[in-house]
PDB file of C-alpha atoms and ligand atoms in Angstrom:
ATOM      1  CA  MET D 218      85.723  93.034  99.945  1.00  0.00           C
ATOM      2  CA  GLU D 219      85.026  96.466  98.480  1.00  0.00           C
ATOM      3  CA  LEU D 220      86.770  97.832  95.407  1.00  0.00           C
ATOM      4  CA  ILE D 221      88.236 101.306  95.722  1.00  0.00           C
ATOM      5  CA  ASP D 222      87.093 102.911  92.491  1.00  0.00           C
ATOM      6  CA  GLY D 223      89.756 105.482  91.631  1.00  0.00           C
ATOM      7  CA  LYS D 224      88.211 106.142  88.267  1.00  0.00           C
ATOM      8  CA  LYS D 225      84.904 107.173  89.852  1.00  0.00           C
ATOM      9  CA  ILE D 226      86.492 109.362  92.542  1.00  0.00           C
ATOM     10  CA  ALA D 227      88.788 110.960  89.953  1.00  0.00           C
ATOM     11  CA  ALA D 228      85.750 111.770  87.796  1.00  0.00           C
ATOM     12  CA  GLU D 229      84.032 113.426  90.806  1.00  0.00           C
ATOM     13  CA  ILE D 230      87.112 115.550  91.518  1.00  0.00           C
ATOM     14  CA  LYS D 231      87.464 116.474  87.847  1.00  0.00           C
ATOM     15  CA  GLN D 232      83.885 117.727  87.933  1.00  0.00           C
ATOM     16  CA  GLU D 233      84.710 119.835  91.009  1.00  0.00           C
ATOM     17  CA  LEU D 234      87.743 121.249  89.176  1.00  0.00           C
ATOM     18  CA  ALA D 235      85.705 121.960  86.026  1.00  0.00           C
ATOM     19  CA  ASP D 236      83.162 123.877  88.165  1.00  0.00           C
ATOM     20  CA  LYS D 237      86.022 125.863  89.689  1.00  0.00           C
ATOM     21  CA  VAL D 238      87.340 126.748  86.217  1.00  0.00           C
ATOM     22  CA  GLU D 239      83.883 128.034  85.234  1.00  0.00           C
ATOM     23  CA  GLU D 240      83.843 130.148  88.388  1.00  0.00           C
ATOM     24  CA  LEU D 241      87.283 131.605  87.576  1.00  0.00           C
ATOM     25  CA  LYS D 242      86.154 132.402  84.046  1.00  0.00           C
ATOM     26  CA  SER D 243      82.976 134.096  85.256  1.00  0.00           C
ATOM     27  CA  GLN D 244      85.130 136.291  87.504  1.00  0.00           C
ATOM     28  CA  GLY D 245      87.218 137.246  84.457  1.00  0.00           C
ATOM     29  CA  LYS D 246      90.232 135.385  85.853  1.00  0.00           C
ATOM     30  CA  LYS D 247      92.748 133.370  83.877  1.00  0.00           C
ATOM     31  CA  VAL D 248      92.364 129.583  83.678  1.00  0.00           C
ATOM     32  CA  PRO D 249      95.193 127.469  85.173  1.00  0.00           C
ATOM     33  CA  HIS D 250      97.982 126.604  82.735  1.00  0.00           C
ATOM     34  CA  LEU D 251     100.053 123.413  83.116  1.00  0.00           C
ATOM     35  CA  VAL D 252     103.111 122.661  80.992  1.00  0.00           C
ATOM     36  CA  ALA D 253     104.499 119.120  80.667  1.00  0.00           C
ATOM     37  CA  VAL D 254     108.082 118.711  79.456  1.00  0.00           C
ATOM     38  CA  LEU D 255     108.835 115.353  77.872  1.00  0.00           C
ATOM     39  CA  VAL D 256     112.365 114.335  76.879  1.00  0.00           C
ATOM     40  CA  GLY D 257     112.866 111.347  74.582  1.00  0.00           C
ATOM     41  CA  ASN D 258     110.267 108.726  73.762  1.00  0.00           C
ATOM     42  CA  ASP D 259     109.942 106.350  76.681  1.00  0.00           C
ATOM     43  CA  PRO D 260     106.543 104.712  75.965  1.00  0.00           C
ATOM     44  CA  ALA D 261     105.314 104.861  79.597  1.00  0.00           C
ATOM     45  CA  SER D 262     106.267 108.550  79.888  1.00  0.00           C
ATOM     46  CA  GLU D 263     104.527 109.289  76.583  1.00  0.00           C
ATOM     47  CA  THR D 264     101.336 107.654  77.898  1.00  0.00           C
ATOM     48  CA  TYR D 265     101.488 109.510  81.235  1.00  0.00           C
ATOM     49  CA  VAL D 266     102.086 112.899  79.614  1.00  0.00           C
ATOM     50  CA  ALA D 267      99.304 112.318  77.066  1.00  0.00           C
ATOM     51  CA  SER D 268      96.876 111.511  79.941  1.00  0.00           C
ATOM     52  CA  LYS D 269      97.917 114.605  81.864  1.00  0.00           C
ATOM     53  CA  VAL D 270      97.337 116.845  78.826  1.00  0.00           C
ATOM     54  CA  LYS D 271      93.990 115.155  78.065  1.00  0.00           C
ATOM     55  CA  SER D 272      92.835 115.582  81.674  1.00  0.00           C
ATOM     56  CA  CYS D 273      93.699 119.298  81.570  1.00  0.00           C
ATOM     57  CA  LYS D 274      91.436 119.673  78.533  1.00  0.00           C
ATOM     58  CA  GLU D 275      88.624 117.805  80.292  1.00  0.00           C
ATOM     59  CA  VAL D 276      88.540 120.234  83.212  1.00  0.00           C
ATOM     60  CA  GLY D 277      89.123 123.352  81.094  1.00  0.00           C
ATOM     61  CA  PHE D 278      92.754 124.038  82.038  1.00  0.00           C
ATOM     62  CA  LYS D 279      95.184 125.294  79.453  1.00  0.00           C
ATOM     63  CA  SER D 280      97.970 122.786  78.823  1.00  0.00           C
ATOM     64  CA  THR D 281     101.114 122.734  76.742  1.00  0.00           C
ATOM     65  CA  GLU D 282     103.259 119.727  75.940  1.00  0.00           C
ATOM     66  CA  MET D 283     106.911 120.543  75.189  1.00  0.00           C
ATOM     67  CA  ARG D 284     108.818 117.689  73.579  1.00  0.00           C
ATOM     68  CA  TYR D 285     112.577 117.370  73.189  1.00  0.00           C
ATOM     69  CA  SER D 286     114.687 114.655  71.681  1.00  0.00           C
ATOM     70  CA  SER D 287     116.729 112.448  74.017  1.00  0.00           C
ATOM     71  CA  ASP D 288     119.960 114.082  72.837  1.00  0.00           C
ATOM     72  CA  ILE D 289     119.066 117.469  74.370  1.00  0.00           C
ATOM     73  CA  THR D 290     121.943 118.540  76.650  1.00  0.00           C
ATOM     74  CA  GLU D 291     121.559 119.268  80.351  1.00  0.00           C
ATOM     75  CA  GLU D 292     122.409 122.929  79.674  1.00  0.00           C
ATOM     76  CA  GLN D 293     119.689 123.165  77.017  1.00  0.00           C
ATOM     77  CA  LEU D 294     117.126 121.591  79.340  1.00  0.00           C
ATOM     78  CA  LEU D 295     118.152 123.992  82.121  1.00  0.00           C
ATOM     79  CA  GLU D 296     117.452 126.835  79.672  1.00  0.00           C
ATOM     80  CA  VAL D 297     113.965 125.408  79.035  1.00  0.00           C
ATOM     81  CA  VAL D 298     113.373 125.279  82.817  1.00  0.00           C
ATOM     82  CA  ASP D 299     114.628 128.847  83.214  1.00  0.00           C
ATOM     83  CA  LYS D 300     112.232 130.070  80.506  1.00  0.00           C
ATOM     84  CA  LEU D 301     109.294 128.287  82.163  1.00  0.00           C
ATOM     85  CA  ASN D 302     110.223 129.829  85.517  1.00  0.00           C
ATOM     86  CA  ARG D 303     110.048 133.303  83.965  1.00  0.00           C
ATOM     87  CA  ASP D 304     106.955 132.755  81.785  1.00  0.00           C
ATOM     88  CA  GLU D 305     104.105 134.495  83.625  1.00  0.00           C
ATOM     89  CA  ASP D 306     101.473 132.639  81.636  1.00  0.00           C
ATOM     90  CA  VAL D 307     102.678 129.281  83.069  1.00  0.00           C
ATOM     91  CA  ASP D 308     101.226 128.525  86.520  1.00  0.00           C
ATOM     92  CA  GLY D 309     102.875 125.148  87.006  1.00  0.00           C
ATOM     93  CA  TYR D 310     104.962 122.669  85.088  1.00  0.00           C
ATOM     94  CA  ILE D 311     106.420 119.202  85.336  1.00  0.00           C
ATOM     95  CA  VAL D 312     109.483 117.613  83.808  1.00  0.00           C
ATOM     96  CA  GLN D 313     108.484 114.000  83.236  1.00  0.00           C
ATOM     97  CA  LEU D 314     110.900 111.495  84.782  1.00  0.00           C
ATOM     98  CA  PRO D 315     112.983 109.473  84.110  1.00  0.00           C
ATOM     99  CA  LEU D 316     115.339 111.707  82.123  1.00  0.00           C
ATOM    100  CA  PRO D 317     118.054 110.290  79.825  1.00  0.00           C
ATOM    101  CA  GLY D 318     121.147 109.104  81.718  1.00  0.00           C
ATOM    102  CA  HIS D 319     123.380 112.030  80.661  1.00  0.00           C
ATOM    103  CA  ILE D 320     121.065 114.545  82.396  1.00  0.00           C
ATOM    104  CA  SER D 321     121.129 114.944  86.189  1.00  0.00           C
ATOM    105  CA  GLU D 322     117.541 114.767  87.454  1.00  0.00           C
ATOM    106  CA  GLU D 323     118.726 116.357  90.668  1.00  0.00           C
ATOM    107  CA  ARG D 324     120.103 119.431  88.846  1.00  0.00           C
ATOM    108  CA  ILE D 325     116.936 119.814  86.788  1.00  0.00           C
ATOM    109  CA  LEU D 326     114.585 119.453  89.781  1.00  0.00           C
ATOM    110  CA  LEU D 327     116.654 121.958  91.781  1.00  0.00           C
ATOM    111  CA  ALA D 328     116.325 124.501  88.958  1.00  0.00           C
ATOM    112  CA  ILE D 329     112.495 124.404  88.944  1.00  0.00           C
ATOM    113  CA  ASP D 330     110.879 127.406  90.664  1.00  0.00           C
ATOM    114  CA  PRO D 331     109.350 125.816  93.825  1.00  0.00           C
ATOM    115  CA  ASP D 332     106.211 127.962  93.305  1.00  0.00           C
ATOM    116  CA  LYS D 333     105.664 126.264  89.920  1.00  0.00           C
ATOM    117  CA  ASP D 334     106.737 122.770  91.038  1.00  0.00           C
ATOM    118  CA  VAL D 335     103.305 121.128  90.845  1.00  0.00           C
ATOM    119  CA  ASP D 336     104.914 117.662  91.117  1.00  0.00           C
ATOM    120  CA  GLY D 337     106.173 118.646  94.582  1.00  0.00           C
ATOM    121  CA  PHE D 338     109.599 117.156  93.772  1.00  0.00           C
ATOM    122  CA  HIS D 339     111.821 120.190  94.536  1.00  0.00           C
ATOM    123  CA  PRO D 340     113.758 119.585  97.790  1.00  0.00           C
ATOM    124  CA  PHE D 341     112.334 122.863  99.143  1.00  0.00           C
ATOM    125  CA  ASN D 342     108.784 121.527  98.715  1.00  0.00           C
ATOM    126  CA  VAL D 343     109.766 118.070 100.005  1.00  0.00           C
ATOM    127  CA  GLY D 344     111.128 119.797 103.118  1.00  0.00           C
ATOM    128  CA  LYS D 345     107.879 121.723 103.537  1.00  0.00           C
ATOM    129  CA  MET D 346     105.893 118.493 103.254  1.00  0.00           C
ATOM    130  CA  VAL D 347     108.070 116.748 105.835  1.00  0.00           C
ATOM    131  CA  THR D 348     107.724 119.621 108.298  1.00  0.00           C
ATOM    132  CA  GLY D 349     103.960 119.865 107.717  1.00  0.00           C
ATOM    133  CA  LEU D 350     103.946 123.269 105.994  1.00  0.00           C
ATOM    134  CA  PRO D 351     101.411 123.863 103.205  1.00  0.00           C
ATOM    135  CA  THR D 352     102.933 122.936  99.819  1.00  0.00           C
ATOM    136  CA  TYR D 353     102.357 120.927  96.653  1.00  0.00           C
ATOM    137  CA  LEU D 354     102.091 117.290  97.700  1.00  0.00           C
ATOM    138  CA  PRO D 355     103.500 114.642  95.327  1.00  0.00           C
ATOM    139  CA  ALA D 356     100.634 113.492  93.124  1.00  0.00           C
ATOM    140  CA  THR D 357     100.489 109.732  93.733  1.00  0.00           C
ATOM    141  CA  PRO D 358     100.741 109.786  97.546  1.00  0.00           C
ATOM    142  CA  ALA D 359      98.283 112.705  97.718  1.00  0.00           C
ATOM    143  CA  GLY D 360      95.874 110.807  95.459  1.00  0.00           C
ATOM    144  CA  ILE D 361      96.065 107.752  97.722  1.00  0.00           C
ATOM    145  CA  VAL D 362      95.340 109.840 100.847  1.00  0.00           C
ATOM    146  CA  GLU D 363      92.373 111.334  98.979  1.00  0.00           C
ATOM    147  CA  LEU D 364      91.064 107.841  98.110  1.00  0.00           C
ATOM    148  CA  LEU D 365      91.313 106.640 101.715  1.00  0.00           C
ATOM    149  CA  THR D 366      89.616 109.850 102.874  1.00  0.00           C
ATOM    150  CA  ARG D 367      86.736 109.706 100.402  1.00  0.00           C
ATOM    151  CA  TYR D 368      86.117 106.025 101.214  1.00  0.00           C
ATOM    152  CA  ARG D 369      86.114 106.994 104.923  1.00  0.00           C
ATOM    153  CA  ILE D 370      88.728 104.355 105.679  1.00  0.00           C
ATOM    154  CA  GLU D 371      89.887 104.647 109.274  1.00  0.00           C
ATOM    155  CA  THR D 372      93.640 105.300 109.419  1.00  0.00           C
ATOM    156  CA  ARG D 373      94.193 106.630 112.959  1.00  0.00           C
ATOM    157  CA  GLY D 374      96.508 104.392 114.972  1.00  0.00           C
ATOM    158  CA  LYS D 375      96.592 101.780 112.199  1.00  0.00           C
ATOM    159  CA  HIS D 376      99.771 100.056 111.044  1.00  0.00           C
ATOM    160  CA  CYS D 377     100.540 101.177 107.492  1.00  0.00           C
ATOM    161  CA  VAL D 378     103.238  99.234 105.652  1.00  0.00           C
ATOM    162  CA  VAL D 379     104.672 100.868 102.523  1.00  0.00           C
ATOM    163  CA  ILE D 380     106.661  98.681 100.130  1.00  0.00           C
ATOM    164  CA  GLY D 381     109.065 100.851  98.119  1.00  0.00           C
ATOM    165  CA  ARG D 382     111.169 103.883  99.056  1.00  0.00           C
ATOM    166  CA  SER D 383     111.274 105.973  95.865  1.00  0.00           C
ATOM    167  CA  ASN D 384     111.303 109.767  96.056  1.00  0.00           C
ATOM    168  CA  ILE D 385     108.154 109.847  93.929  1.00  0.00           C
ATOM    169  CA  VAL D 386     105.944 107.436  95.877  1.00  0.00           C
ATOM    170  CA  GLY D 387     107.278 105.312  98.766  1.00  0.00           C
ATOM    171  CA  THR D 388     109.111 107.933 100.805  1.00  0.00           C
ATOM    172  CA  PRO D 389     106.508 110.740 100.584  1.00  0.00           C
ATOM    173  CA  MET D 390     103.740 108.150 101.127  1.00  0.00           C
ATOM    174  CA  ALA D 391     105.331 107.108 104.416  1.00  0.00           C
ATOM    175  CA  VAL D 392     105.649 110.755 105.460  1.00  0.00           C
ATOM    176  CA  LEU D 393     101.995 111.539 104.669  1.00  0.00           C
ATOM    177  CA  MET D 394     100.624 108.450 106.427  1.00  0.00           C
ATOM    178  CA  SER D 395     102.558 109.222 109.617  1.00  0.00           C
ATOM    179  CA  ARG D 396     101.459 112.883 109.797  1.00  0.00           C
ATOM    180  CA  LYS D 397      99.368 114.135 112.665  1.00  0.00           C
ATOM    181  CA  ASP D 398      96.108 114.327 110.776  1.00  0.00           C
ATOM    182  CA  GLU D 399      92.724 112.657 111.031  1.00  0.00           C
ATOM    183  CA  HIS D 400      93.303 111.083 107.582  1.00  0.00           C
ATOM    184  CA  ALA D 401      96.729 109.731 108.556  1.00  0.00           C
ATOM    185  CA  ASP D 402      98.080 109.231 112.093  1.00  0.00           C
ATOM    186  CA  CYS D 403      99.381 105.760 111.194  1.00  0.00           C
ATOM    187  CA  THR D 404     102.315 103.830 112.580  1.00  0.00           C
ATOM    188  CA  VAL D 405     104.373 103.423 109.415  1.00  0.00           C
ATOM    189  CA  THR D 406     106.899 100.806 108.330  1.00  0.00           C
ATOM    190  CA  ILE D 407     108.817 101.089 105.044  1.00  0.00           C
ATOM    191  CA  CYS D 408     109.959  97.877 103.347  1.00  0.00           C
ATOM    192  CA  HIS D 409     112.416  97.771 100.440  1.00  0.00           C
ATOM    193  CA  SER D 410     114.724  95.475  98.511  1.00  0.00           C
ATOM    194  CA  ARG D 411     116.973  94.876 101.568  1.00  0.00           C
ATOM    195  CA  THR D 412     114.138  94.125 103.979  1.00  0.00           C
ATOM    196  CA  ARG D 413     114.452  90.711 105.616  1.00  0.00           C
ATOM    197  CA  ASN D 414     111.419  88.469 106.138  1.00  0.00           C
ATOM    198  CA  ILE D 415     109.208  90.942 104.312  1.00  0.00           C
ATOM    199  CA  GLN D 416     106.173  88.680 104.644  1.00  0.00           C
ATOM    200  CA  GLU D 417     106.357  88.849 108.454  1.00  0.00           C
ATOM    201  CA  ILE D 418     106.083  92.626 108.222  1.00  0.00           C
ATOM    202  CA  THR D 419     103.474  92.921 105.470  1.00  0.00           C
ATOM    203  CA  ARG D 420     101.238  90.452 107.342  1.00  0.00           C
ATOM    204  CA  GLN D 421     101.044  92.977 110.179  1.00  0.00           C
ATOM    205  CA  ALA D 422      99.716  95.720 107.895  1.00  0.00           C
ATOM    206  CA  ASP D 423      96.232  97.116 108.414  1.00  0.00           C
ATOM    207  CA  ILE D 424      96.943  99.255 105.348  1.00  0.00           C
ATOM    208  CA  LEU D 425      99.422  97.918 102.776  1.00  0.00           C
ATOM    209  CA  ILE D 426     100.639 100.327 100.090  1.00  0.00           C
ATOM    210  CA  VAL D 427     102.637  98.649  97.358  1.00  0.00           C
ATOM    211  CA  ALA D 428     104.933 100.711  95.150  1.00  0.00           C
ATOM    212  CA  LEU D 429     108.002  98.715  94.243  1.00  0.00           C
ATOM    213  CA  GLY D 430     107.412  98.148  90.538  1.00  0.00           C
ATOM    214  CA  LYS D 431     107.412  94.336  90.385  1.00  0.00           C
ATOM    215  CA  PRO D 432     104.438  92.614  88.725  1.00  0.00           C
ATOM    216  CA  HIS D 433     102.387  90.464  91.146  1.00  0.00           C
ATOM    217  CA  PHE D 434     104.990  90.801  93.929  1.00  0.00           C
ATOM    218  CA  VAL D 435     102.367  90.717  96.686  1.00  0.00           C
ATOM    219  CA  THR D 436     100.709  87.328  97.073  1.00  0.00           C
ATOM    220  CA  ALA D 437      97.898  86.185  99.381  1.00  0.00           C
ATOM    221  CA  GLU D 438     100.275  84.828 102.085  1.00  0.00           C
ATOM    222  CA  MET D 439     101.731  88.334 102.498  1.00  0.00           C
ATOM    223  CA  VAL D 440      98.412  89.934 103.415  1.00  0.00           C
ATOM    224  CA  LYS D 441      96.440  89.908 106.663  1.00  0.00           C
ATOM    225  CA  GLU D 442      92.738  89.034 106.542  1.00  0.00           C
ATOM    226  CA  GLY D 443      90.731  92.280 106.380  1.00  0.00           C
ATOM    227  CA  ALA D 444      93.635  94.518 105.265  1.00  0.00           C
ATOM    228  CA  VAL D 445      93.269  97.558 103.014  1.00  0.00           C
ATOM    229  CA  VAL D 446      95.539  97.075  99.983  1.00  0.00           C
ATOM    230  CA  VAL D 447      96.603  99.921  97.675  1.00  0.00           C
ATOM    231  CA  ASP D 448      98.443  98.935  94.496  1.00  0.00           C
ATOM    232  CA  VAL D 449     100.578 101.610  92.823  1.00  0.00           C
ATOM    233  CA  GLY D 450     102.217  99.310  90.243  1.00  0.00           C
ATOM    234  CA  ILE D 451     101.217  99.205  86.602  1.00  0.00           C
ATOM    235  CA  HIS D 452     102.748  96.770  84.131  1.00  0.00           C
ATOM    236  CA  ARG D 453     101.869  95.800  80.578  1.00  0.00           C
ATOM    237  CA  VAL D 454     102.023  92.041  80.114  1.00  0.00           C
ATOM    238  CA  PRO D 455     101.204  89.824  77.122  1.00  0.00           C
ATOM    239  CA  SER D 456      97.751  88.245  77.190  1.00  0.00           C
ATOM    240  CA  ASP D 457      95.890  85.977  74.806  1.00  0.00           C
ATOM    241  CA  LYS D 458      92.564  87.007  76.368  1.00  0.00           C
ATOM    242  CA  THR D 459      92.475  90.578  75.033  1.00  0.00           C
ATOM    243  CA  LYS D 460      92.187  91.965  71.509  1.00  0.00           C
ATOM    244  CA  SER D 461      95.228  94.185  71.977  1.00  0.00           C
ATOM    245  CA  GLY D 462      97.369  91.188  72.994  1.00  0.00           C
ATOM    246  CA  PHE D 463      98.286  92.690  76.367  1.00  0.00           C
ATOM    247  CA  ARG D 464      96.724  93.597  79.700  1.00  0.00           C
ATOM    248  CA  LEU D 465      97.651  95.810  82.634  1.00  0.00           C
ATOM    249  CA  ILE D 466      98.525  94.299  86.011  1.00  0.00           C
ATOM    250  CA  GLY D 467      99.773  95.717  89.295  1.00  0.00           C
ATOM    251  CA  ASP D 468     102.370  94.916  91.953  1.00  0.00           C
ATOM    252  CA  VAL D 469      99.654  92.907  93.732  1.00  0.00           C
ATOM    253  CA  ASP D 470      98.310  89.555  92.538  1.00  0.00           C
ATOM    254  CA  PHE D 471      94.774  90.909  92.561  1.00  0.00           C
ATOM    255  CA  GLU D 472      92.856  87.640  92.054  1.00  0.00           C
ATOM    256  CA  GLN D 473      94.616  85.913  94.940  1.00  0.00           C
ATOM    257  CA  VAL D 474      94.749  88.867  97.308  1.00  0.00           C
ATOM    258  CA  ALA D 475      91.372  90.592  96.792  1.00  0.00           C
ATOM    259  CA  PRO D 476      89.246  87.984  98.660  1.00  0.00           C
ATOM    260  CA  LYS D 477      91.272  88.615 101.840  1.00  0.00           C
ATOM    261  CA  CYS D 478      90.915  92.408 101.785  1.00  0.00           C
ATOM    262  CA  SER D 479      88.380  94.778 103.291  1.00  0.00           C
ATOM    263  CA  TYR D 480      89.252  97.238 100.507  1.00  0.00           C
ATOM    264  CA  ILE D 481      91.545  96.993  97.482  1.00  0.00           C
ATOM    265  CA  THR D 482      92.429  99.214  94.527  1.00  0.00           C
ATOM    266  CA  PRO D 483      92.212  97.576  91.085  1.00  0.00           C
ATOM    267  CA  VAL D 484      94.772  98.030  88.286  1.00  0.00           C
ATOM    268  CA  PRO D 485      93.864  99.802  86.096  1.00  0.00           C
ATOM    269  CA  GLY D 486      91.277 102.189  87.560  1.00  0.00           C
ATOM    270  CA  GLY D 487      92.619 102.486  91.122  1.00  0.00           C
ATOM    271  CA  VAL D 488      95.539 104.755  91.950  1.00  0.00           C
ATOM    272  CA  GLY D 489      96.423 105.817  88.370  1.00  0.00           C
ATOM    273  CA  PRO D 490      93.484 108.191  87.737  1.00  0.00           C
ATOM    274  CA  MET D 491      94.031 109.777  91.179  1.00  0.00           C
ATOM    275  CA  THR D 492      97.651 110.680  90.383  1.00  0.00           C
ATOM    276  CA  ILE D 493      96.472 112.829  87.532  1.00  0.00           C
ATOM    277  CA  VAL D 494      93.741 114.644  89.469  1.00  0.00           C
ATOM    278  CA  SER D 495      96.212 115.454  92.254  1.00  0.00           C
ATOM    279  CA  LEU D 496      98.437 117.112  89.670  1.00  0.00           C
ATOM    280  CA  LEU D 497      95.438 119.112  88.450  1.00  0.00           C
ATOM    281  CA  GLN D 498      94.623 120.119  92.041  1.00  0.00           C
ATOM    282  CA  ASN D 499      98.206 121.323  92.488  1.00  0.00           C
ATOM    283  CA  THR D 500      97.988 123.283  89.241  1.00  0.00           C
ATOM    284  CA  LEU D 501      94.814 125.023  90.414  1.00  0.00           C
ATOM    285  CA  LYS D 502      96.610 125.856  93.662  1.00  0.00           C
ATOM    286  CA  ALA D 503      99.559 127.248  91.667  1.00  0.00           C
ATOM    287  CA  ALA D 504      97.205 129.466  89.646  1.00  0.00           C
ATOM    288  CA  GLN D 505      95.610 130.828  92.789  1.00  0.00           C
TER     289      GLN D 505
HETATM  290  N1  GUN P 697     107.482 109.677  86.428  1.00  0.00           N
HETATM  291  C1  GUN P 697     106.679 108.791  87.077  1.00  0.00           C
HETATM  292  N2  GUN P 697     105.767 109.433  87.823  1.00  0.00           N
HETATM  293  C2  GUN P 697     105.995 110.752  87.646  1.00  0.00           C
HETATM  294  C3  GUN P 697     105.360 111.927  88.158  1.00  0.00           C
HETATM  295  O1  GUN P 697     104.413 111.885  88.950  1.00  0.00           O
HETATM  296  N3  GUN P 697     105.888 113.116  87.738  1.00  0.00           N
HETATM  297  C4  GUN P 697     106.955 113.184  86.885  1.00  0.00           C
HETATM  298  N4  GUN P 697     107.407 114.397  86.533  1.00  0.00           N
HETATM  299  N5  GUN P 697     107.559 112.114  86.398  1.00  0.00           N
HETATM  300  C5  GUN P 697     107.067 110.904  86.776  1.00  0.00           C
END
């Protein structure tokens, strides 16, 4: 079993991005500028946005965090989006999800200028991804493809099973893994909450990508010997073994499953760091 070290690969890519920023500067060009819009104070969203801003600093990008209270109206948030669309200094921006219940995520995402949509969530960019046109790829699925590529994991003709069908991870992941591409070309099956006999399907997976958001959902019986397992979940659970009183676990029961795998991503330090570098890569693309 080999661990897929997302932290290490993310650090390599950050170095590549930092070199690129130096090159831009030496050519007298502007450095990429990412804006993150955060509404309310969901603790997970706060952590994600803080990491995104910190990573921008590490590679030399300009970043701005814009915070609004959870009682901002949809109209007010649409005005924020409109301003960001027109601000020439902003190369790309994200509106962190989820948004409070009174705001339509669909309306907000539709209002984002697709050229600045570095999350790749605008339906125009989703359509481009599905049809294979160049666009911003959603950060988590793109980061996973990058991990498989850099670890030279063979994907061609393999059976990839994706658990989860969210717009952010499961659905775009399935699209990317089925593309005609040397780092994809898989036969893909999507499983979700209505899937019957899920274990029968997951046991057929050469590559199992788990993104359903349930702690330790995937157990050893669900995994084929020699499979590649990618865990997108991240959950904070109480623990009496750490100073902080909690630890992070994934959607996969790592201790049970890891011995059966050829490759597996740990939580933390697997997929998470890759999500952020993909966003940075999209921001560089937006600036160019
Ligand atoms: N919420 C969870 N993941 C993401 C992400 O990648 N982008 C945004 N904007 N919100 C998220």
